[in-house]
Amino acid sequence: MDELITIEVRIFATLRDILGLKKFPMHIKAGSTIRDLLHTIQQVFDKGKEFIKEVSDPEDLNRIRDHVKFMINGIILFQDKILDTTIHKDGDVIAIFPPIGGG
Amino acid sequence: MTHGYMGKQIWINLSKHKVKTNDIDGKILQQYLGGKGLGLKLIYDYVKSNHLNITTMDAFSPNNVLYFGTGPGTGIKGFPCPGRYHVMALKSPLTGSIGSANSGGSWGPFLKFAGFDGIFIEGKSEKPVYITILDGKVEIHDASDLWGFTVFDLEDELQKRHKSENYQVSITSIGPSGERLSLIGCIMNDKHRAAGRTGMGAVMGSKNLKAIVVGGTKRPTTAAGEDFKPVSQKMLKKMKDNPVTGEGLPKLGTAVLVNVVNSTGSLPLNNWQQAYNENVEPISGETLAEKYLIKALPCWGCTIACGRTVQVLDGPFAVKYSEGPEYESIWALGNSCGVMDLPAIIKANHYCNEFGLDTISVGSSIACAMELAEKGHIPEEDLQGLILKFGDPSAMVDLIWRAAYQTGIGKYIAMGSAKLAEHYGHPELSMSVKSLEMPAYDPRGIKGIGLNYATSNRGGCHVTGYTISPEVIGLPEQIDRLSYEGKEVWVKIFQDFTSGVNSTVNCLFATFALGAGDYAELLTAVTGWDINDGEFLKIGERIYNLERHIMDKLGIKNQDTLPKRLLEEPIPEGPSKGEINKLEKMLGKYYELRGWSDEGIPLPEKLKELGID
Ligand code: SF4
């Protein structure tokens, strides 16, 4: 049987306005991908679809929008690898940011 | 006269109260553009023609010079982010290196509207003075009655005195900090905009110069005339379509970075003893927007509008109206001091603007004092009853005005963390490079920015070569923040490019969307010169090398390093746990790439190649 792990999803800035929260725990199978994670978000939240639309490329919903940032435990994922990246460890923190800038 | 420029520079000798104006050779403009680059060239020529021994020269000597400069990108309607100006000084009192700072608002464009591109100031006035540059006319006025005014009161008074029906005026000035020669005193304009870094306010104070009022009805022209419009529209569209300049910065301002950088475990906490804060939310950009934001505020002519106006309605730190605080200020006055209280940070930021203190340097110096005090290195009597420990918002706010008026321990904080830490026998606790306090990115967790801090000509500065753009933000592409590979190339390109931007004198934030090719196209349309991207970067490289060359003459060499803490003490917790910065993995390669000696000095062949003699 696949091992179940608990991860924490943290969302930031304007993405918070959509889901109405800052962070939430999720129970997923070890080895799930970010794609799986987004699929679950889409299913479990009332505004999940809106959230997916916001982070996805408007031309290609199978791609993350440029400059939407995903981190796993502080490691920034490269744009073209985001959706297929797998999550393995209990306690992993997934952070999702809309486009940001500043200095 | 070259298009894009007003064609006139002002030269003021404050010792003699003499004013003259002249034009600059077009060839020099093409090599150095304006702002930072032209300022350096004029300073270099001044040193040579006056045979000054600048190694031993005091930063408060009348021989030190100040240059306020605009460029071909300033004050031109339709140019991306055209509302800035740059200040240079031959010697910074804080670092002993070249002084350099940049500010937004409307002062830069208004100087051009008054009919001038820049102001070169030498000498020292016997009595306090202020200068007006209004619609082509330059005058020096007695400021004895204005000495002692805060920035806000002074601006109100000078606005009253010089209001015109034909144009608006903008004022750049110093507050009590600059008057008292605080080494971290800055130059303020439009009340809340700061040319913050390297103690430029103190240089103004040492010359008894309180303010410069500018305004007028003149406007710069462009070589392309009507054909400038399509070029402008193309660039503004690029900025609008770019997620960072079209969406991130306008919607969220710079403060949103608090959560981003903290999430990478690279947000220095408690004077850089840690770099991750599990509970940073109370001071995040999101909290600022939710609780204290009034609205967004642009600099003159800017379509991004990243600035913020804020208010704190009640409590001990109530402020009716203020601007900022920017990301760096939230960090310096907040996380760096362990202060998780946004109203206190807003109040402290407001005081910094009112009194003319650099938020990054003063926040970091307070953090340094907190560590010194917690470790028992500050005698009780120096603290005058103040209990100084990380996380205390009242102590942090209190120390801002003590630093501004230099009372008690504020006297040492006003000299910056390097002198403060040295005074109490622990220089290693100053988190600075070349005595300039570093900003809000820990190079143990973001390697390239460490090489930039170490080699930045003005000292511990992020905007000299903002590699955070590729290492964190992901522009122009995402690179691995923890790798050392190829970082020397990124740092060099960003430093050269930024030198070009600070000499074009528009806002660096435009560069999230625009590259060297775009700048070349804009400059070609504005000035009529035919330049390409490679040439734009070459101009930047020339400027960066001239600055280094002058630093060599100032006696600044072998100082390209980082505080020991960052080289030896691993980050204790969070996503970058265990990391240090192995600077030596990058520095040698960087020098080689630059054509510099292993002391960090440009080699004669490099100077020759760039036309620097
Ligand atoms: S981007 Fe921000 S700082 Fe830059 S010119 Fe525009 S408003 Fe000013």
XYZ file of C-alpha atoms and ligand atoms in Angstrom:
724
model
C 0.000 0.000 0.000
C 1.230 3.501 -0.821
C 2.462 5.379 2.197
C 0.286 8.352 3.181
C 2.083 11.534 4.144
C 0.943 14.877 5.541
C 2.239 17.964 3.814
C 1.569 21.644 4.326
C 0.490 23.849 1.439
C 1.176 27.549 1.891
C -0.237 30.113 -0.481
C 0.585 33.762 -0.745
C -0.477 37.222 -1.880
C -3.438 37.360 -4.284
C -3.811 33.560 -4.310
C -4.985 33.814 -0.703
C -7.937 35.934 -1.758
C -9.192 33.107 -3.953
C -9.087 30.237 -1.478
C -9.666 32.467 1.553
C -6.853 30.901 3.566
C -3.112 31.061 4.008
C -2.166 27.447 4.547
C -3.688 24.020 4.921
C -2.505 20.475 5.561
C -3.048 17.800 2.929
C -2.818 14.050 3.146
C -1.386 12.610 -0.023
C 0.356 9.495 -1.192
C 4.139 9.715 -1.039
C 5.383 10.249 -4.581
C 2.371 12.301 -5.681
C 3.167 15.041 -8.148
C 2.357 18.741 -8.027
C -0.136 17.947 -10.798
C -1.913 15.537 -8.426
C -1.838 18.155 -5.713
C -3.437 20.798 -7.929
C -6.047 18.277 -9.015
C -7.000 17.694 -5.387
C -7.149 21.430 -4.717
C -9.454 21.817 -7.686
C -11.755 19.136 -6.273
C -11.878 20.022 -2.614
C -12.172 23.806 -2.656
C -15.258 25.680 -3.802
C -13.047 28.077 -5.683
C -10.532 25.410 -6.623
C -11.161 25.850 -10.332
C -10.543 29.574 -10.105
C -7.309 28.854 -8.255
C -6.125 26.460 -10.967
C -6.987 29.023 -13.622
C -4.940 31.642 -11.790
C -1.792 29.523 -11.581
C -2.072 27.953 -15.036
C -0.979 29.218 -18.408
C -4.129 30.674 -20.017
C -3.164 29.116 -23.362
C -2.359 25.710 -21.948
C -3.912 24.562 -18.678
C -1.335 21.783 -18.606
C 1.396 24.275 -17.958
C 2.076 26.584 -15.007
C 1.840 30.270 -15.845
C 5.161 32.082 -16.236
C 6.457 33.446 -12.941
C 3.986 31.637 -10.754
C 6.415 30.196 -8.284
C 6.345 26.802 -6.575
C 8.793 25.894 -3.818
C 9.249 22.613 -1.993
C 10.967 23.234 1.345
C 12.399 26.488 0.004
C 13.768 25.000 -3.225
C 12.364 26.917 -6.184
C 11.085 24.566 -8.884
C 12.051 25.187 -12.487
C 9.100 26.251 -14.623
C 9.025 23.303 -17.026
C 9.421 20.716 -14.257
C 6.842 21.989 -11.789
C 3.885 19.758 -12.620
C 5.889 16.530 -12.667
C 7.838 17.173 -9.497
C 7.087 14.576 -6.849
C 6.518 15.081 -3.147
C 8.008 12.449 -0.900
C 8.443 13.363 2.712
C 6.053 13.725 5.571
C 6.112 17.379 6.661
C 7.159 18.759 3.254
C 6.126 22.383 2.765
C 4.812 23.406 -0.642
C 4.705 27.181 -1.182
C 2.851 28.766 -4.096
C 3.294 32.418 -5.120
C 1.713 34.544 -7.851
C 4.124 36.686 -9.936
C 6.112 38.893 -7.583
C 8.898 41.429 -7.902
C 10.777 44.014 -5.938
C 14.108 44.907 -4.494
C 22.495 70.106 -27.663
C 21.769 66.386 -27.699
C 18.131 65.288 -27.678
C 17.046 63.738 -24.391
C 19.189 66.203 -22.471
C 18.566 69.801 -21.472
C 22.132 70.533 -22.540
C 23.257 72.334 -19.411
C 25.088 71.370 -16.253
C 25.284 73.603 -13.185
C 28.597 74.052 -11.337
C 28.376 75.512 -7.856
C 31.279 76.433 -5.630
C 29.750 76.837 -2.181
C 32.921 78.285 -0.626
C 32.796 81.194 -3.070
C 29.023 81.180 -3.605
C 29.717 81.052 -7.346
C 27.446 79.528 -9.969
C 28.229 78.774 -13.587
C 26.662 76.582 -16.240
C 28.034 74.776 -19.280
C 27.289 72.069 -21.783
C 28.930 68.638 -21.904
C 30.657 67.315 -24.989
C 28.345 64.879 -26.830
C 31.150 62.322 -27.062
C 31.409 62.154 -23.265
C 27.636 61.783 -22.986
C 27.735 58.900 -25.411
C 30.411 57.188 -23.306
C 28.921 57.853 -19.865
C 25.245 58.796 -20.520
C 24.338 60.737 -17.357
C 23.533 60.148 -13.675
C 26.035 57.767 -12.156
C 28.280 57.433 -15.210
C 28.570 61.100 -16.033
C 28.924 61.943 -12.343
C 31.912 59.592 -12.098
C 33.521 61.023 -15.209
C 33.106 64.615 -13.976
C 34.427 63.671 -10.530
C 37.414 61.858 -12.058
C 38.302 64.821 -14.256
C 37.898 67.175 -11.277
C 40.323 65.103 -9.190
C 42.855 65.017 -12.014
C 42.700 68.691 -12.897
C 42.954 69.779 -9.246
C 45.714 67.233 -8.449
C 43.850 66.147 -5.318
C 45.319 63.553 -2.975
C 42.079 61.739 -2.373
C 43.520 58.838 -0.368
C 43.992 61.038 2.666
C 41.110 63.435 1.958
C 38.391 63.579 4.591
C 34.852 62.966 3.303
C 33.803 66.202 5.027
C 36.565 68.232 3.392
C 35.365 71.092 1.144
C 37.257 69.260 -1.618
C 34.757 66.437 -1.560
C 32.211 66.896 -4.326
C 28.587 65.992 -4.811
C 26.901 65.416 -8.143
C 23.122 65.282 -8.606
C 22.444 63.822 -12.030
C 19.621 62.943 -14.378
C 20.031 61.136 -17.686
C 18.511 60.738 -21.120
C 15.776 58.541 -19.623
C 14.672 61.043 -16.980
C 11.620 63.273 -17.307
C 10.686 62.021 -20.767
C 7.012 61.261 -21.128
C 6.551 57.724 -22.365
C 10.034 56.552 -21.325
C 9.658 53.570 -18.947
C 9.808 54.637 -15.269
C 11.427 58.039 -15.907
C 11.086 59.574 -12.434
C 14.487 59.147 -10.835
C 17.834 60.865 -10.143
C 21.253 59.686 -8.980
C 23.629 61.261 -6.437
C 27.373 60.645 -6.421
C 30.089 61.814 -4.056
C 33.817 61.452 -4.515
C 34.038 60.012 -1.005
C 31.367 58.478 1.200
C 31.879 59.253 4.895
C 30.453 55.819 5.748
C 32.562 53.633 3.480
C 35.528 55.763 2.418
C 34.699 54.552 -1.083
C 32.710 56.428 -3.702
C 29.303 57.638 -2.513
C 26.344 56.637 -4.639
C 22.568 56.712 -4.119
C 19.410 56.840 -6.194
C 15.901 58.105 -5.583
C 12.465 58.313 -7.203
C 9.580 60.736 -6.839
C 9.552 63.809 -9.062
C 12.775 65.667 -8.223
C 14.808 64.227 -11.131
C 12.293 65.153 -13.849
C 11.685 68.546 -12.250
C 15.411 69.367 -12.375
C 15.209 68.844 -16.117
C 12.048 70.917 -16.327
C 14.064 73.688 -14.651
C 16.415 73.457 -17.633
C 19.371 71.416 -16.366
C 20.739 67.862 -16.484
C 22.908 67.886 -13.383
C 24.454 69.850 -10.529
C 28.118 69.560 -9.543
C 28.781 70.954 -6.064
C 32.197 71.676 -4.571
C 33.412 73.676 -1.567
C 31.626 74.417 1.675
C 29.406 77.339 2.521
C 30.284 79.256 5.655
C 26.629 79.550 6.631
C 23.664 77.258 5.957
C 22.259 77.753 2.469
C 19.722 76.285 0.107
C 19.672 76.445 -3.680
C 16.766 77.163 -5.999
C 16.837 76.106 -9.645
C 13.634 77.445 -11.093
C 12.864 77.786 -14.778
C 16.434 78.407 -15.867
C 17.503 80.530 -12.894
C 19.949 79.318 -10.219
C 20.177 81.100 -6.859
C 21.800 80.467 -3.487
C 19.763 81.533 -0.435
C 20.496 81.889 3.249
C 19.096 78.883 5.155
C 20.072 79.910 8.698
C 16.395 80.068 9.665
C 15.768 76.595 8.208
C 18.645 74.731 9.863
C 17.159 72.310 12.377
C 13.953 71.735 10.401
C 12.833 68.172 9.832
C 12.402 67.071 6.221
C 8.601 67.377 6.399
C 8.534 70.878 7.953
C 11.219 72.093 5.605
C 9.372 70.895 2.511
C 6.155 72.582 3.681
C 8.010 75.840 4.224
C 9.919 75.783 0.934
C 6.817 74.790 -1.015
C 5.132 77.908 0.416
C 8.081 80.130 -0.462
C 8.592 78.926 -4.018
C 5.140 77.955 -5.185
C 4.492 79.024 -8.770
C 1.393 79.247 -10.880
C 3.281 77.961 -13.875
C 4.895 74.818 -12.522
C 5.187 72.505 -9.529
C 8.350 72.366 -7.450
C 10.128 69.433 -5.824
C 12.615 69.596 -2.969
C 15.590 67.482 -2.038
C 16.952 68.093 1.431
C 18.542 66.818 4.601
C 16.994 66.465 8.035
C 18.603 66.581 11.484
C 20.693 63.466 10.667
C 22.474 65.041 7.710
C 22.966 68.286 9.627
C 24.631 66.343 12.439
C 26.841 64.510 9.931
C 25.410 61.103 10.712
C 27.310 58.663 8.514
C 24.011 56.992 7.638
C 22.197 60.277 7.007
C 20.472 60.323 3.642
C 19.085 62.818 1.169
C 15.277 62.973 1.032
C 12.950 64.327 -1.641
C 9.178 64.587 -2.033
C 9.041 63.967 1.726
C 9.211 60.178 1.579
C 11.695 59.363 -1.189
C 15.278 58.678 -0.194
C 18.642 58.678 -1.898
C 19.375 56.430 0.997
C 22.730 54.794 0.919
C 26.353 55.667 1.731
C 25.723 58.769 3.867
C 25.095 61.301 1.122
C 23.037 63.424 3.553
C 26.119 63.916 5.720
C 28.138 65.159 2.737
C 25.386 67.700 2.049
C 25.393 68.622 5.750
C 29.171 69.079 5.745
C 28.754 71.637 2.986
C 26.062 73.472 4.987
C 23.652 72.770 2.162
C 20.128 72.208 3.483
C 18.043 71.820 0.315
C 17.721 72.166 -3.441
C 14.379 73.321 -4.858
C 13.712 72.591 -8.537
C 10.913 73.163 -11.037
C 10.115 74.764 -14.350
C 8.301 74.743 -17.650
C 11.027 73.385 -19.938
C 10.843 69.868 -21.360
C 13.403 67.505 -22.918
C 12.904 66.568 -26.570
C 13.522 63.290 -28.375
C 15.458 62.794 -31.612
C 12.735 60.570 -33.021
C 10.044 63.207 -32.356
C 6.642 61.743 -33.236
C 8.352 58.419 -33.983
C 9.280 58.058 -30.329
C 5.681 57.153 -29.605
C 5.692 53.653 -31.186
C 8.999 52.812 -29.468
C 7.587 54.001 -26.155
C 4.348 52.082 -26.651
C 6.232 48.909 -27.489
C 8.302 49.144 -24.283
C 5.359 50.069 -22.061
C 3.434 47.122 -23.506
C 6.339 44.805 -22.724
C 6.186 46.036 -19.147
C 2.422 45.634 -18.974
C 2.579 42.086 -20.373
C 5.369 41.053 -18.042
C 3.905 39.322 -14.968
C 6.303 41.106 -12.599
C 6.072 44.697 -13.897
C 2.497 44.360 -15.159
C 1.038 42.489 -12.235
C 3.357 41.645 -9.316
C 4.766 45.086 -8.535
C 1.609 47.156 -9.258
C -0.651 44.838 -7.248
C 1.641 43.898 -4.414
C 4.502 46.417 -4.204
C 7.914 45.280 -3.021
C 6.805 44.159 0.451
C 5.487 40.875 -0.933
C 9.106 39.671 -0.978
C 9.095 39.215 2.816
C 7.275 35.886 2.497
C 9.081 34.861 -0.679
C 12.621 35.346 0.646
C 11.703 33.927 4.046
C 10.354 30.833 2.296
C 13.803 30.254 0.814
C 15.307 30.476 4.309
C 17.338 33.527 3.344
C 15.672 36.374 5.252
C 18.208 37.475 7.872
C 16.811 37.473 11.401
C 18.221 38.965 14.610
C 21.316 40.549 13.067
C 21.851 37.575 10.723
C 22.162 35.030 13.532
C 19.338 33.172 11.804
C 17.808 33.379 8.329
C 14.350 31.873 8.703
C 11.385 33.127 10.662
C 8.611 30.586 11.234
C 6.235 33.417 12.090
C 7.023 36.228 9.663
C 3.360 36.778 8.758
C 2.791 39.776 11.093
C 5.257 41.827 9.022
C 4.520 40.407 5.573
C 3.481 42.379 2.516
C 0.148 40.579 2.662
C -0.501 41.889 6.204
C 0.595 45.375 5.161
C -1.918 45.317 2.294
C -4.705 43.898 4.423
C -4.399 46.236 7.396
C -2.516 49.431 6.611
C -2.527 50.132 2.890
C -4.267 53.248 1.569
C -3.293 53.070 -2.094
C -0.531 52.619 -4.671
C 1.652 55.588 -5.553
C 3.773 56.102 -8.683
C 6.939 58.137 -9.150
C 6.660 60.795 -11.865
C 5.552 59.284 -15.181
C 5.749 55.661 -13.993
C 3.228 53.108 -15.237
C 4.200 50.462 -12.659
C 3.367 52.428 -9.481
C 5.012 50.115 -6.956
C 4.955 52.743 -4.159
C 2.499 52.474 -1.291
C 0.744 54.945 1.000
C -0.162 53.654 4.448
C -1.764 54.596 7.738
C -1.900 53.223 11.266
C -5.164 54.361 12.790
C -4.506 53.850 16.497
C -2.166 52.518 19.142
C 1.241 53.741 20.263
C 2.577 53.854 16.707
C -0.348 55.619 15.027
C 0.568 57.520 11.815
C -2.075 59.409 9.838
C -0.283 59.191 6.513
C 3.011 57.742 5.433
C 4.654 56.200 2.387
C 6.356 52.829 2.184
C 7.700 50.916 3.966
C 9.464 49.071 1.179
C 10.609 45.481 1.481
C 14.139 46.420 2.540
C 12.877 48.786 5.236
C 10.408 46.241 6.626
C 13.242 43.792 6.862
C 15.838 46.157 8.369
C 13.550 47.702 10.970
C 11.605 44.454 11.465
C 13.079 41.001 10.945
C 16.661 42.141 11.349
C 15.781 43.482 14.808
C 13.422 40.589 15.539
C 10.555 43.112 15.600
C 7.342 41.518 14.375
C 5.183 44.612 14.669
C 4.169 46.388 11.450
C 2.824 49.576 13.096
C 6.200 49.990 14.841
C 7.993 49.447 11.520
C 5.730 51.954 9.748
C 6.359 54.493 12.505
C 10.119 53.918 12.446
C 10.159 54.189 8.647
C 8.184 57.442 8.950
C 10.727 58.815 11.431
C 13.593 57.809 9.139
C 11.994 59.864 6.361
C 11.273 62.784 8.655
C 14.797 62.894 10.097
C 16.663 61.721 6.981
C 18.111 58.348 7.966
C 18.827 55.407 5.670
C 16.375 52.704 6.768
C 18.628 49.785 5.814
C 21.680 51.137 7.618
C 19.891 52.377 10.722
C 17.801 49.194 11.104
C 20.904 47.045 10.718
C 22.863 49.213 13.147
C 20.078 48.863 15.740
C 20.137 45.090 15.173
C 23.894 45.144 15.706
C 23.408 47.158 18.940
C 20.818 44.613 20.092
C 23.249 41.733 19.624
C 26.047 43.686 21.323
C 23.741 44.470 24.254
C 22.370 40.919 24.580
C 25.925 39.599 24.650
C 26.862 42.082 27.357
C 29.256 44.173 25.284
C 27.541 47.532 25.938
C 28.067 49.013 29.418
C 24.848 49.755 31.364
C 25.620 53.469 31.583
C 25.686 53.790 27.785
C 22.173 52.396 27.565
C 20.729 55.092 29.870
C 18.004 52.808 31.167
C 17.123 51.387 27.737
C 16.661 47.627 27.746
C 17.978 46.592 24.392
C 16.952 43.177 23.164
C 15.757 41.612 19.930
C 12.053 41.801 19.338
C 11.301 44.968 21.302
C 9.344 47.355 19.038
C 9.469 50.315 21.437
C 13.251 50.142 21.791
C 13.653 49.971 18.004
C 11.428 53.018 17.392
C 13.050 54.869 20.275
C 16.493 54.323 18.821
C 15.516 55.939 15.509
C 15.091 59.372 17.021
C 18.000 58.853 19.403
C 20.127 58.109 16.314
C 18.673 61.096 14.456
C 19.475 63.514 17.280
C 22.546 61.559 18.390
C 21.684 61.275 22.042
C 23.081 58.519 24.261
C 23.835 55.350 22.359
C 22.125 56.947 19.359
C 25.414 58.765 18.807
C 27.095 55.482 17.872
C 24.161 54.065 15.935
C 24.238 57.227 13.808
C 27.776 56.292 12.740
C 26.651 52.970 11.253
C 27.174 49.424 12.444
C 30.872 49.156 11.527
C 31.918 52.041 13.781
C 29.386 50.991 16.444
C 30.660 47.399 16.598
C 34.256 48.566 16.550
C 33.582 51.012 19.392
C 32.330 48.151 21.561
C 35.225 45.892 20.619
C 33.363 43.444 18.342
C 33.766 44.533 14.720
C 32.680 41.066 13.571
C 29.097 41.848 14.641
C 28.694 44.543 11.982
C 26.910 42.902 9.079
C 28.367 45.137 6.431
C 30.674 45.098 3.421
C 33.052 48.050 3.102
C 31.098 49.386 6.124
C 27.811 49.571 4.181
C 25.118 47.474 5.842
C 23.896 44.634 3.640
C 20.244 44.394 2.659
C 17.616 41.715 3.058
C 18.972 38.644 1.282
C 21.256 36.190 3.052
C 24.034 35.086 0.664
C 24.415 31.849 2.558
C 21.106 30.823 0.962
C 21.444 32.833 -2.283
C 25.026 32.446 -3.460
C 25.333 34.939 -6.319
C 24.117 37.894 -4.316
C 27.055 37.232 -1.982
C 29.526 37.751 -4.818
C 27.655 40.922 -5.723
C 27.724 42.248 -2.124
C 31.451 41.520 -1.934
C 32.312 43.212 -5.228
C 29.726 46.002 -5.263
C 31.688 49.223 -5.593
C 29.627 51.081 -3.026
C 29.734 48.251 -0.456
C 27.040 45.845 0.809
C 24.365 46.674 -1.725
C 21.793 44.596 -3.591
C 20.875 46.938 -6.431
C 24.422 47.175 -7.808
C 23.888 43.746 -9.336
C 20.475 42.381 -8.419
C 21.041 38.678 -9.009
C 17.952 38.058 -6.876
C 16.162 38.539 -10.172
C 17.388 35.215 -11.656
C 18.170 33.482 -8.347
C 14.756 34.013 -6.726
C 12.296 35.961 -8.878
C 13.114 33.965 -12.013
C 13.932 36.750 -14.475
C 15.210 36.631 -17.159
C 15.330 32.929 -16.243
C 15.270 30.866 -13.076
C 18.663 29.703 -11.842
C 19.604 27.599 -8.825
C 20.102 29.874 -5.818
C 22.312 27.350 -4.033
C 24.727 26.707 -6.896
C 28.013 28.607 -7.399
C 28.212 27.629 -11.044
C 28.399 30.550 -13.466
C 27.412 33.090 -10.838
C 30.396 35.288 -11.742
C 28.904 35.797 -15.196
C 25.486 36.779 -13.832
C 27.019 39.185 -11.334
C 29.183 40.910 -13.943
C 26.313 41.266 -16.427
C 23.929 42.612 -13.791
C 26.508 45.082 -12.464
C 27.337 46.390 -15.939
C 23.702 46.527 -17.025
C 22.678 48.305 -13.815
C 25.458 50.865 -14.266
C 23.982 51.607 -17.693
C 20.483 51.904 -16.218
C 21.619 54.187 -13.372
C 23.269 56.386 -15.983
C 20.238 56.392 -18.275
C 18.543 57.296 -14.989
C 15.236 55.541 -15.076
C 14.032 52.972 -12.561
C 15.804 49.659 -12.204
C 12.423 47.942 -11.858
C 11.860 48.474 -15.587
C 14.629 45.915 -16.121
C 12.413 43.065 -14.940
C 10.812 43.475 -18.374
C 13.400 45.286 -20.484
C 16.858 44.105 -21.501
C 19.974 45.799 -22.883
C 18.540 45.666 -26.416
C 15.431 47.542 -25.300
C 17.549 50.186 -23.601
C 19.630 50.583 -26.751
C 16.464 51.030 -28.811
C 15.052 53.583 -26.375
C 18.304 55.541 -26.216
C 18.612 55.524 -29.995
C 15.089 56.954 -30.312
C 15.683 59.563 -27.619
C 19.217 60.741 -28.429
C 19.610 59.885 -32.100
C 22.817 57.931 -31.433
C 22.876 54.546 -33.035
C 23.659 52.095 -30.240
C 23.027 48.381 -29.844
C 22.715 46.076 -26.834
C 26.431 45.202 -26.774
C 27.359 48.858 -26.762
C 24.911 49.585 -23.943
C 26.552 46.883 -21.828
C 29.985 48.223 -22.786
C 28.970 51.668 -21.485
C 27.935 49.993 -18.233
C 31.224 48.116 -18.043
C 33.171 51.333 -18.654
C 31.298 53.047 -15.821
C 31.789 50.158 -13.401
C 35.515 50.054 -14.165
C 35.977 53.817 -13.877
C 34.349 53.611 -10.443
C 36.802 50.836 -9.447
C 39.692 52.837 -10.835
C 38.734 55.833 -8.681
C 38.364 53.467 -5.700
C 41.958 52.364 -6.293
C 43.008 56.017 -6.035
C 40.937 56.309 -2.837
C 42.979 53.433 -1.423
C 40.106 50.934 -1.421
C 41.525 47.557 -2.402
C 41.465 44.007 -1.062
C 38.102 44.678 0.544
C 35.933 42.424 -1.614
C 34.720 40.070 1.065
C 31.760 39.213 3.288
C 31.327 39.313 7.066
C 32.904 36.315 8.782
C 29.481 35.120 9.952
C 28.398 34.482 6.368
C 31.623 32.716 5.424
C 31.869 30.515 8.509
C 28.626 30.198 10.511
C 26.074 27.891 8.876
C 22.447 28.999 8.862
C 21.058 27.187 11.923
C 17.437 26.514 10.878
C 14.976 26.559 7.996
C 15.102 25.746 4.285
C 18.749 26.866 3.927
C 19.924 25.119 7.098
C 23.636 24.300 7.080
C 24.569 26.712 4.286
C 27.485 29.157 4.327
C 28.759 31.266 1.414
C 31.940 29.893 -0.156
C 32.836 33.197 -1.747
C 36.259 31.982 -2.844
C 34.557 29.629 -5.313
C 33.340 32.666 -7.279
C 35.654 35.593 -6.579
C 38.741 34.489 -8.550
C 36.667 33.625 -11.615
C 34.902 36.967 -11.346
C 38.196 38.908 -11.276
C 39.433 36.973 -14.263
C 36.253 37.665 -16.196
C 36.466 41.344 -15.313
C 40.139 41.742 -16.226
C 41.008 42.826 -12.696
C 44.028 42.011 -10.534
C 43.678 39.666 -7.572
C 43.382 42.782 -5.409
C 40.237 43.683 -7.341
C 41.791 46.502 -9.387
C 41.186 46.927 -13.139
C 44.351 46.033 -15.054
C 45.847 48.641 -17.407
C 44.766 46.642 -20.498
C 41.170 46.685 -19.323
C 41.226 50.437 -18.708
C 42.736 50.964 -22.142
C 40.145 48.756 -23.798
C 37.373 50.829 -22.211
C 38.960 54.174 -23.070
C 39.656 55.170 -19.467
C 42.870 57.176 -19.068
S 8.672 51.167 -10.392
Fe 8.231 52.004 -8.356
S 10.163 52.933 -7.643
Fe 10.339 52.586 -9.862
S 9.761 54.535 -10.790
Fe 7.912 53.242 -10.680
S 6.889 53.750 -8.755
Fe 9.005 54.564 -8.665
